[in-house]
mmCIF file of C-alpha atoms in Angstrom:
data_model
loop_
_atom_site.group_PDB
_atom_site.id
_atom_site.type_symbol
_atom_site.label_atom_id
_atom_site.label_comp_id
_atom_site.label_asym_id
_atom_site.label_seq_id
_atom_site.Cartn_x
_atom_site.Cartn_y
_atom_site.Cartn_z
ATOM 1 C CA UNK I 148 59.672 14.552 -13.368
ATOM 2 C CA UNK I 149 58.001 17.398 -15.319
ATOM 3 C CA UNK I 150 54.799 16.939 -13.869
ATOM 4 C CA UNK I 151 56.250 16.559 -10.383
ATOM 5 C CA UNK I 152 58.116 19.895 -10.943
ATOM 6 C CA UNK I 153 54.843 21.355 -11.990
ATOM 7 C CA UNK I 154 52.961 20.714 -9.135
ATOM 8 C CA UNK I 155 55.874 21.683 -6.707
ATOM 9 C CA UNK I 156 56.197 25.259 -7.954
ATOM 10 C CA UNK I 157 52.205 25.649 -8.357
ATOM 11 C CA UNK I 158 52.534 24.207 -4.244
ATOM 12 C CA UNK I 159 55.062 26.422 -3.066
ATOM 13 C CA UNK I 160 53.402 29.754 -5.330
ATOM 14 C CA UNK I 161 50.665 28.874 -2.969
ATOM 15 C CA UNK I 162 52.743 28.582 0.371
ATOM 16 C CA UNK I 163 54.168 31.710 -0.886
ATOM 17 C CA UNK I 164 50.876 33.719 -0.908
ATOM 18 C CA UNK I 165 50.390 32.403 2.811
ATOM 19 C CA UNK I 166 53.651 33.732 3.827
ATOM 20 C CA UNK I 167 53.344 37.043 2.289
ATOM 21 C CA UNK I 168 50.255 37.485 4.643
ATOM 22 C CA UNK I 169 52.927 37.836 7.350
ATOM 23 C CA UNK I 170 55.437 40.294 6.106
ATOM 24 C CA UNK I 171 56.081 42.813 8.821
ATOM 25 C CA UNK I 172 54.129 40.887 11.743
ATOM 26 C CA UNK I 173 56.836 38.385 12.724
ATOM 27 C CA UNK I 174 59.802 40.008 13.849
ATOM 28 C CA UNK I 175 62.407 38.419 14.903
ATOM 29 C CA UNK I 176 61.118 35.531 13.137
ATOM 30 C CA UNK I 177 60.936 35.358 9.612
ATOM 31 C CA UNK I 178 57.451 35.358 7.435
ATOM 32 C CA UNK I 179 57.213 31.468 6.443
ATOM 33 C CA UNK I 180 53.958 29.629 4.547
ATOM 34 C CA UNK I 181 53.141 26.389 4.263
ATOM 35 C CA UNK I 182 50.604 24.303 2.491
ATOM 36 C CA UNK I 183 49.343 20.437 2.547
ATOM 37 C CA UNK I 184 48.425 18.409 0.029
ATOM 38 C CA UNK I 185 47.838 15.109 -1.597
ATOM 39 C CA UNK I 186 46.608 14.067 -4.956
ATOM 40 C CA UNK I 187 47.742 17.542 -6.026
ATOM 41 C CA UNK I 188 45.106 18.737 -3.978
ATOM 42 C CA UNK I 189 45.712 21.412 -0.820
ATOM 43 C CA UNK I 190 44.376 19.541 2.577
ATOM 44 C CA UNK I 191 45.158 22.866 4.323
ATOM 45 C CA UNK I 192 47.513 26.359 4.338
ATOM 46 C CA UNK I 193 48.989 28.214 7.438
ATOM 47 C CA UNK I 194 51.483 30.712 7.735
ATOM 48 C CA UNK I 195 53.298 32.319 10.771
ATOM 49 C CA UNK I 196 51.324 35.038 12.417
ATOM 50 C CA UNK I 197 53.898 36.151 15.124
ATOM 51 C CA UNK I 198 56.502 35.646 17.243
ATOM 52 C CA UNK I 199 55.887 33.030 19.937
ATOM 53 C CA UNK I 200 52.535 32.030 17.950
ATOM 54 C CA UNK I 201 52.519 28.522 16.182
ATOM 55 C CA UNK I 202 54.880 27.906 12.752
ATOM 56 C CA UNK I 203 53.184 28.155 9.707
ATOM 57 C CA UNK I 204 54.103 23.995 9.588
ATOM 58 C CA UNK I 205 51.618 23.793 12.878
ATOM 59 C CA UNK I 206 49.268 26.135 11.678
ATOM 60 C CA UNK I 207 48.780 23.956 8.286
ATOM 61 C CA UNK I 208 48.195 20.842 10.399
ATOM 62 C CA UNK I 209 45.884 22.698 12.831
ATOM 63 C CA UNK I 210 44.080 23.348 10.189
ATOM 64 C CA UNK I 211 43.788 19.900 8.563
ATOM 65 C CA UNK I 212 39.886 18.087 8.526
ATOM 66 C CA UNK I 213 41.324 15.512 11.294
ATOM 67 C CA UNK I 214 44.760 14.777 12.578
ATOM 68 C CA UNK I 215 44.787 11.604 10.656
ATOM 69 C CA UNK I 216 44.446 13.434 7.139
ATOM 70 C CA UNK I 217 48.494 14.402 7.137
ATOM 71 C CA UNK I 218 49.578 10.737 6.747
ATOM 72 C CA UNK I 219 51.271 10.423 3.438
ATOM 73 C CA UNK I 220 50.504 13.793 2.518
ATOM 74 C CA UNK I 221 53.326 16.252 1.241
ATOM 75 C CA UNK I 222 54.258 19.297 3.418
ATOM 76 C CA UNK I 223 55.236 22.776 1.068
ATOM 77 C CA UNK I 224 57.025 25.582 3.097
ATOM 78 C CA UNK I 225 59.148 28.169 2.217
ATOM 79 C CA UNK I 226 61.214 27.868 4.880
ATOM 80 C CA UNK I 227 63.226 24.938 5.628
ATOM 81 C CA UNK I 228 61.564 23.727 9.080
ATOM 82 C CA UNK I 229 63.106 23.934 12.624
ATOM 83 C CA UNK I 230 64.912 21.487 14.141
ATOM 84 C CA UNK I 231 65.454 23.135 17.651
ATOM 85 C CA UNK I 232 63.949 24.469 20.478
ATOM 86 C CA UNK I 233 62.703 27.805 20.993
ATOM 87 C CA UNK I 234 60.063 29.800 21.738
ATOM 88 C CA UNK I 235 58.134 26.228 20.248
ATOM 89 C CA UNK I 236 59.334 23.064 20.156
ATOM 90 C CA UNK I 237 61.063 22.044 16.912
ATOM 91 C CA UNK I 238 58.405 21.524 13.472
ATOM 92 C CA UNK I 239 60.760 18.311 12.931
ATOM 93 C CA UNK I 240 58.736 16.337 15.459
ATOM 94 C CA UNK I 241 55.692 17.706 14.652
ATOM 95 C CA UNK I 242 56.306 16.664 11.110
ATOM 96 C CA UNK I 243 57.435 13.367 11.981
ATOM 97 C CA UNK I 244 54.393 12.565 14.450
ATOM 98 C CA UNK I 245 51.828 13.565 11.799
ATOM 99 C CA UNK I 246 52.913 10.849 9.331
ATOM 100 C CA UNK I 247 53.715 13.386 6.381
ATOM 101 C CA UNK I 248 55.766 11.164 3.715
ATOM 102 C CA UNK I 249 57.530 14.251 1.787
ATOM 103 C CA UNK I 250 58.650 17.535 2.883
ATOM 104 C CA UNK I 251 59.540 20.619 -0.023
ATOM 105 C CA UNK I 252 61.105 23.724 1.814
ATOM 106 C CA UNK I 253 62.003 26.625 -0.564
ATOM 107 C CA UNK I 254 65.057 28.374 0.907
ATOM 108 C CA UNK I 255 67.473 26.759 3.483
ATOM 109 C CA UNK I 256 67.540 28.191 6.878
ATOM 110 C CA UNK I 257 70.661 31.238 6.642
ATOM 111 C CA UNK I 258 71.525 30.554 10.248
ATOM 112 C CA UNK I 259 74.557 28.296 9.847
ATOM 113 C CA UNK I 260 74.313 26.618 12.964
ATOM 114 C CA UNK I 261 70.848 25.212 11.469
ATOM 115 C CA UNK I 262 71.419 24.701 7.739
ATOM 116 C CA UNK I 263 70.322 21.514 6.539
ATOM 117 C CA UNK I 264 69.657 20.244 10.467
ATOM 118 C CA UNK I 265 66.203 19.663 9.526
ATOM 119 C CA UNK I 266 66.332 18.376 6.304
ATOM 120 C CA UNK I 267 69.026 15.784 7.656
ATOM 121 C CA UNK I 268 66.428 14.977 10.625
ATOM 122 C CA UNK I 269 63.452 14.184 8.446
ATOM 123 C CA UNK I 270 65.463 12.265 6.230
ATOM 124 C CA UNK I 271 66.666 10.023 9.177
ATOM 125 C CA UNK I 272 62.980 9.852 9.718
ATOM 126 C CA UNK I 273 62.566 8.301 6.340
ATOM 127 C CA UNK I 274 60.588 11.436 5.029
ATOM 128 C CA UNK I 275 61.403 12.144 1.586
ATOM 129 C CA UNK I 276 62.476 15.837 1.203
ATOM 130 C CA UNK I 277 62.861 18.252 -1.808
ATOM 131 C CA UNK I 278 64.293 21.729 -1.792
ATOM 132 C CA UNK I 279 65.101 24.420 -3.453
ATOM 133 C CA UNK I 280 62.090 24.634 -5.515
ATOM 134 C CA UNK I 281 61.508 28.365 -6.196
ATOM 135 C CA UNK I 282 63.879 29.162 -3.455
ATOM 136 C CA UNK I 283 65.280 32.740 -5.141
ATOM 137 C CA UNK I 284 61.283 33.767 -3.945
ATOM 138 C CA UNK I 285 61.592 31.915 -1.093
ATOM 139 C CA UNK I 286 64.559 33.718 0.026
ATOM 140 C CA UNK I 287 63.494 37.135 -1.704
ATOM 141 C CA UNK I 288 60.468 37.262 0.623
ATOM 142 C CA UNK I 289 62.805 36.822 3.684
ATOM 143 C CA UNK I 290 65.775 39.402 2.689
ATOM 144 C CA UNK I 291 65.804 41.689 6.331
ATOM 145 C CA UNK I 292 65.926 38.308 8.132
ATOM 146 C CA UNK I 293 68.163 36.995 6.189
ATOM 147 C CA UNK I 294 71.003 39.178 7.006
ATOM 148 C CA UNK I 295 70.067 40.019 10.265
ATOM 149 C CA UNK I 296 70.495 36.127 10.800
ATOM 150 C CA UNK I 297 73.596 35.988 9.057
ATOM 151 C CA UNK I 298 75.651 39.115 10.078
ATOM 152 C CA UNK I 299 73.725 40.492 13.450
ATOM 153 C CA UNK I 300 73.094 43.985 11.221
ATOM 154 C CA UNK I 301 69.823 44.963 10.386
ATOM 155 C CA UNK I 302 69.006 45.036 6.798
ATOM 156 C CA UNK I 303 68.920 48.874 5.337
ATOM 157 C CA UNK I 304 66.973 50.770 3.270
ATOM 158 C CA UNK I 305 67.461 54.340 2.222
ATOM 159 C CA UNK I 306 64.771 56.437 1.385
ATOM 160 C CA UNK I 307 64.088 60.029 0.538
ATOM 161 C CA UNK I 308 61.840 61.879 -1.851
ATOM 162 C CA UNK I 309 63.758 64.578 -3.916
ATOM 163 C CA UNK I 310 63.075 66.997 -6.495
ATOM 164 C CA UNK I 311 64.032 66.028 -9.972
ATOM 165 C CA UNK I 312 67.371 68.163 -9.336
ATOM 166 C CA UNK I 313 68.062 66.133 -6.320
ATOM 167 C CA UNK I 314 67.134 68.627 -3.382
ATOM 168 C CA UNK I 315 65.620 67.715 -0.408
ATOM 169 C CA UNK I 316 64.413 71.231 1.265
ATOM 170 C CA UNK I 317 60.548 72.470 0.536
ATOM 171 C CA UNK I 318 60.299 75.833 -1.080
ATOM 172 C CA UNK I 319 58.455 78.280 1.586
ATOM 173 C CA UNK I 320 55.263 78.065 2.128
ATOM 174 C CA UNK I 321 55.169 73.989 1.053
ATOM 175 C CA UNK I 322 55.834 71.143 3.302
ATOM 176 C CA UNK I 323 55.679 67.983 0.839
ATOM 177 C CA UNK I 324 57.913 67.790 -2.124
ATOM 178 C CA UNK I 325 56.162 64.530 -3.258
ATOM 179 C CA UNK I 326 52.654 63.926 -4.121
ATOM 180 C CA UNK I 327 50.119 62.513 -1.282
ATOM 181 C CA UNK I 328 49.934 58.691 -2.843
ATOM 182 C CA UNK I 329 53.986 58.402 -2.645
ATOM 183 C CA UNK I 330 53.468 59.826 1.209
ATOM 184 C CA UNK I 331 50.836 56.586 0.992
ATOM 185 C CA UNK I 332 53.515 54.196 -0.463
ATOM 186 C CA UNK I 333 55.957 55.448 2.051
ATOM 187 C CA UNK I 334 53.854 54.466 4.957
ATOM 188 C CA UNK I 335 53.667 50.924 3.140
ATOM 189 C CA UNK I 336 57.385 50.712 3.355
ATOM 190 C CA UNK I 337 57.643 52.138 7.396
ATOM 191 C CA UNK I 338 55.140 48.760 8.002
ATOM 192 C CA UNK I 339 57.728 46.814 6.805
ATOM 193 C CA UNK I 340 60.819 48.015 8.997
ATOM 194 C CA UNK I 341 61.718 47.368 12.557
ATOM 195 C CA UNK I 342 63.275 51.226 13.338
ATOM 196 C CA UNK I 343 63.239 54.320 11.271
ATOM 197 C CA UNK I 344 66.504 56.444 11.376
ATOM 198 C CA UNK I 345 67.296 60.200 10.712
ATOM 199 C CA UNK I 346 69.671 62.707 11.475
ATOM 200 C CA UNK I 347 69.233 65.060 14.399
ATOM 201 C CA UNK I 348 68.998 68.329 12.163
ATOM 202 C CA UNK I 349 66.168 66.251 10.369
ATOM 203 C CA UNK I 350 64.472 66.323 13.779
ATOM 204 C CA UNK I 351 64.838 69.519 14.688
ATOM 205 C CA UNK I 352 63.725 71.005 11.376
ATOM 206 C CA UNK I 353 60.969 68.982 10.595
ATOM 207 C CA UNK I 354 59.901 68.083 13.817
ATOM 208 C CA UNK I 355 58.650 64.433 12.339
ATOM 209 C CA UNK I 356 56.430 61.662 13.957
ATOM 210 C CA UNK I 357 58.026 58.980 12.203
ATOM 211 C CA UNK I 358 55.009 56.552 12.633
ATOM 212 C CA UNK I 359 53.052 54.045 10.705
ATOM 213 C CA UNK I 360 49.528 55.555 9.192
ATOM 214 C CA UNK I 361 46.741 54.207 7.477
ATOM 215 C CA UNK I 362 48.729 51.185 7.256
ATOM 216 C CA UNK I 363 47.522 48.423 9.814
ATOM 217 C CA UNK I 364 50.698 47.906 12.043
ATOM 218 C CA UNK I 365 51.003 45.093 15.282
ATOM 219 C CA UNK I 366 53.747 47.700 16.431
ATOM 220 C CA UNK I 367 55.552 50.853 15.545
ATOM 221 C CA UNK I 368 58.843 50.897 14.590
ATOM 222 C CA UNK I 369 61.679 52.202 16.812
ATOM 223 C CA UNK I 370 62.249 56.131 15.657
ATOM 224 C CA UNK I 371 65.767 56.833 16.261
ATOM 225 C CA UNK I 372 67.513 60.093 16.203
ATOM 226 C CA UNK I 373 71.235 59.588 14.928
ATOM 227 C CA UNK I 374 72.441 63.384 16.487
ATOM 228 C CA UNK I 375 76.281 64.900 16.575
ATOM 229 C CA UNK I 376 75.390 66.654 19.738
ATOM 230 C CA UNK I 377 72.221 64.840 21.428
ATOM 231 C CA UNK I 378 70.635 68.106 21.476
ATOM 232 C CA UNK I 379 66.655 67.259 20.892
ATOM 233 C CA UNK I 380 63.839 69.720 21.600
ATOM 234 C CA UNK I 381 62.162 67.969 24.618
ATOM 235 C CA UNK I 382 58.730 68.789 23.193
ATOM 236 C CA UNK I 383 59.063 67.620 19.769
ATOM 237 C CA UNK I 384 57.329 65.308 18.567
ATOM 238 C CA UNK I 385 59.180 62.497 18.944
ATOM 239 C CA UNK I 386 60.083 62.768 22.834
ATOM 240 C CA UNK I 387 56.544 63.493 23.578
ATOM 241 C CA UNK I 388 53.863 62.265 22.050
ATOM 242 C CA UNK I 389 52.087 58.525 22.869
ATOM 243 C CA UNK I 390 55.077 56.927 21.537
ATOM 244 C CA UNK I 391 57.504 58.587 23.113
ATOM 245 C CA UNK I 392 58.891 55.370 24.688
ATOM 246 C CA UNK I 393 59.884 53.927 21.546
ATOM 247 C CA UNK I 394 62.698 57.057 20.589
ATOM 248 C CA UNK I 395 65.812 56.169 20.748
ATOM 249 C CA UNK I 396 69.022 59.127 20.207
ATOM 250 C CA UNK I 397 72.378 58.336 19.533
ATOM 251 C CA UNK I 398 74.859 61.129 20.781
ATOM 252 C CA UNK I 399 78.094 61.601 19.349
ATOM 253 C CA UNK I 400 78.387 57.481 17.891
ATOM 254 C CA UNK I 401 79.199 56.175 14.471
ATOM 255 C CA UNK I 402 76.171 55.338 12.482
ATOM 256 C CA UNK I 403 77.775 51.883 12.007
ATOM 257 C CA UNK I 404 77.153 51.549 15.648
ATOM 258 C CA UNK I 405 74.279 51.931 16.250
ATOM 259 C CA UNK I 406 73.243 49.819 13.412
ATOM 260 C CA UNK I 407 75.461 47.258 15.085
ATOM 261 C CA UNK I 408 73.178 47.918 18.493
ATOM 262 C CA UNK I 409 69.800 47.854 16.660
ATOM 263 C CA UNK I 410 70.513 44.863 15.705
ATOM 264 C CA UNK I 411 71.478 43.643 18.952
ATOM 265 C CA UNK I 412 68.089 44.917 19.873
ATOM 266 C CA UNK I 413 65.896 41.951 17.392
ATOM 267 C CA UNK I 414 65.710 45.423 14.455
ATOM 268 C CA UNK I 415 65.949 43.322 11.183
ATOM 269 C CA UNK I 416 65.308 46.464 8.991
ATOM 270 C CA UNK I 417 66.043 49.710 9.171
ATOM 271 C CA UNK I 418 64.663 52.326 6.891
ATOM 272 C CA UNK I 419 67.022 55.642 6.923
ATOM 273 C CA UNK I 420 64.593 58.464 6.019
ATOM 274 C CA UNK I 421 67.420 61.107 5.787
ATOM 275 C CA UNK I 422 68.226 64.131 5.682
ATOM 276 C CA UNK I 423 71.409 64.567 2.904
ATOM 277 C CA UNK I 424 74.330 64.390 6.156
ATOM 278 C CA UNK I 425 73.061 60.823 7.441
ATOM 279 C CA UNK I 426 72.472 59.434 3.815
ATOM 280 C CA UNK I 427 75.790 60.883 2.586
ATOM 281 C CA UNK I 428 77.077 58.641 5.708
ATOM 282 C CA UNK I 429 75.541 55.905 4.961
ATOM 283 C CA UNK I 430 76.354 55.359 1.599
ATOM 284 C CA UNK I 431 79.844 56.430 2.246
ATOM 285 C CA UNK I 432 80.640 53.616 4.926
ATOM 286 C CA UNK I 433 78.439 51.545 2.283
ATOM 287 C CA UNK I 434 76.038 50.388 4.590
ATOM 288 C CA UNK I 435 73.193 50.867 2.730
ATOM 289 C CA UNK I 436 71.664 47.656 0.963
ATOM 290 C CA UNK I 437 68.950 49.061 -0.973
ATOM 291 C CA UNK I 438 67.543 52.183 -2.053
ATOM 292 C CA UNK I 439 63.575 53.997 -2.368
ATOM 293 C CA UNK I 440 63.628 57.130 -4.136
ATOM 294 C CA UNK I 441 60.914 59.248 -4.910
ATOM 295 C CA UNK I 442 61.705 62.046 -7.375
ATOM 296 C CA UNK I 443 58.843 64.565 -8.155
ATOM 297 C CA UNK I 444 58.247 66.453 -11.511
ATOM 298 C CA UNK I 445 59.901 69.513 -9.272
ATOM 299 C CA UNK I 446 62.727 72.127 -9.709
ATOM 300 C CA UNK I 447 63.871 74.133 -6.610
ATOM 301 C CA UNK I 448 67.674 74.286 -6.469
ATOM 302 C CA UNK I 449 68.935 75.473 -3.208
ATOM 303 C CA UNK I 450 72.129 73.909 -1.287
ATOM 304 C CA UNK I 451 70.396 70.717 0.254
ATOM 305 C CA UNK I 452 71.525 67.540 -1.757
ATOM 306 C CA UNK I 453 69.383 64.472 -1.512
ATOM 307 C CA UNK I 454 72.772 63.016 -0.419
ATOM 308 C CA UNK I 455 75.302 64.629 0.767
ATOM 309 C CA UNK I 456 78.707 63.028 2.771
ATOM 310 C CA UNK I 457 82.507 63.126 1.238
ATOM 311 C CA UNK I 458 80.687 61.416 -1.859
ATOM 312 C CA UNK I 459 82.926 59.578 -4.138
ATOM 313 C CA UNK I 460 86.749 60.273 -5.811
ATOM 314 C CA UNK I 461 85.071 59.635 -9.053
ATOM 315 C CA UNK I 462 82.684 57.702 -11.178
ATOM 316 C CA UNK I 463 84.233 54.378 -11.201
ATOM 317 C CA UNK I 464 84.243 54.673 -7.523
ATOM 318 C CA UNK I 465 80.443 55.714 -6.876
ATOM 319 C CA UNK I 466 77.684 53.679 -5.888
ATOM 320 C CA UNK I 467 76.304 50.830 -8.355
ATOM 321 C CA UNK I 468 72.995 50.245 -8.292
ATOM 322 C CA UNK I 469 71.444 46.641 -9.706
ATOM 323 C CA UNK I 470 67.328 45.195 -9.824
ATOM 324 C CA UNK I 471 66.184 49.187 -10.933
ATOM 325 C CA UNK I 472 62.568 49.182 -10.705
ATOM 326 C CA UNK I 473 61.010 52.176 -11.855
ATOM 327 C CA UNK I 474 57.379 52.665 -10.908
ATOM 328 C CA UNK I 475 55.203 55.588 -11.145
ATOM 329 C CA UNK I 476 53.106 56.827 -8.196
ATOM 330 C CA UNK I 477 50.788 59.462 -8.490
ATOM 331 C CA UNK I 478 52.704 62.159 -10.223
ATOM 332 C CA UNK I 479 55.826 61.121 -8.721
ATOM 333 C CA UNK I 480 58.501 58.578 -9.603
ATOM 334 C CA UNK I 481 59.942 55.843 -7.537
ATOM 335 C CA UNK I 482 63.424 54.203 -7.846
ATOM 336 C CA UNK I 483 63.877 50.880 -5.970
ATOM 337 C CA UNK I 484 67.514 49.777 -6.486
ATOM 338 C CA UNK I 485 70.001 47.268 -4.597
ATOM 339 C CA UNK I 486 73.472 48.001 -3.816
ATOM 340 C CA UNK I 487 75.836 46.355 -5.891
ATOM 341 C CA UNK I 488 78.665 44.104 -3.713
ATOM 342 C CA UNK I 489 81.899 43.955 -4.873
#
């Protein structure tokens, strides 16, 4: 059984590294790998490109020598595979057709009107089928899908790069309070979301494009404007440049809202870029999930707070922050924390 383990994990590390190839590509599906094998030997690998293209299960037997090689081999995914019709038919049949003996999904599919569906077909099938096996990664790797399948709100991140005194406004006569490679890391983590929010004196101020560069992208992300009064400079930036189309501004709703209608919209992750108002909002109707700071070697003072809002009645009562990763880019510091439930 130790041996058997063994070769499962090594399996699914390696349907892992196909999945991670689609990260941020598959909206509104989720990034799923898969690999084939027999005699502890990989026949073939695919992983889901995007939406409405084949599942990473059809992409590994696509990819197979002949169609006849996937009879009694074992099938490693990270997701467990459909059992219903969509955009494709259902991987069950596919699985079934090709003569694949045993099936090992990682994580179980979050959408409760699915869970366990397709193990319980392939089993009726007389497939043999294993899960679970590094399924913490398996669902890791999946996180903005995850909820977005499970509660119809888009997964949120909440960014901002401070000075090490926790202001957010640039002395005169300098634009950037971080370095150049966290501006590079940042465009990393805008490849990753589905809509980028901030707050409509952010917009006016800083006038901000809010786009994806030097990071290869299949789309933008939404930019929305999150504004009291709706009032929006018709020439900025972000109404009228050559993705204009893709703006969205909220007049005058609760930010809870219109998370609740970006995810109506297929937006899976949102990444709130600030300024102190709509991140003091955020955390104080605790919708944030997670947290990128960067924090340069800086002192400025000033009155803008990094995050501002009612803020909490006292320490007990603040925000808890688990899974701190501290990493250091260029001169800079970055925080990556999750928000503590419960």
């Amino acid at each position: 059984m130790a041996v058997r383990r063994s070769l499962d994990e090594a399996m699914m590390r390696a349907a892992l590294a196909e999945a991670r190839k689609g990260v941020g590509k598959t909206a509104p599906n989720p990034a799923v790998g898969a690999v084939l094998v027999r005699a502890g030997g990989i026949l073939a690998k695919g992983w889901h490109r995007a939406a409405g293209c084949p599942h990473a299960e059809i992409e590994a037997l696509r990819n197979l020598p002949s169609a006849s090689s996937a009879k009694g081999a074992t099938l490693y995914v990270t997701l467990e595979p459909c059992s219903t019709h969509g955009k494709t038919p259902p991987c069950t049949e596919a699985i079934i057709s090709a003569g694949i003996a045993r099936v090992v999904y990682g994580a179980q599919d979050p959408n409760p009107k699915h869970a366990g569906r397709g193990k319980d077909v392939l089993e009726r099938a007389g497939i043999a089928v294993g899960h679970g096996v590094l399924g913490a990664e398996c669902e890791e790797l999946n996180r903005y899908w995850n909820k977005w399948i499970r509660t119809g709100l888009p997964y949120v991140t909440a960014k901002c790069g401070m000075t090490l005194d926790g202001r957010i406004a640039s002395p005169p006569g300098r634009r950037w309070i971080t370095s150049e490679a966290a501006r590079r890391d940042v465009m990393r983590l805008r490849a990753e979301c589905g809509a980028i929010l901030i707050g409509g004196g952010t917009a006016r101020v800083d006038n901000p494009r809010l786009t994806v560069r030097g990071v290869l992208v299949a789309r933008q992300p939404l930019r929305v404007v999150w504004s009291r009064s709706g009032r929006i400079d018709p020439k900025c930036l972000l109404l009228a440049d050559e993705e204009r189309d893709r703006t969205l501004v909220y007049r005058g709703k609760s930010l809870g809202r219109v998370l609740k209608d970006l995810g109506r919209r297929g937006v899976e992750h949102v990444l709130i870029e600030g300024g102190g108002r709509t991140l003091g909002a955020a955390f104080d109707q605790s919708l944030v999930d997670r947290i990128v700071f960067y924090v340069a070697p800086i002192l400025t003072g000033g009155p803008v707070p990094a995050v501002g809002g009612i803020g909490a009645k006292d320490n007990i009562s603040g925000v808890r922050l688990i899974n701190t990763v501290y990493k250091r880019v260029g001169p800079d510091l970055k925080i990556t924390a999750e928000v503590a439930r419960g």
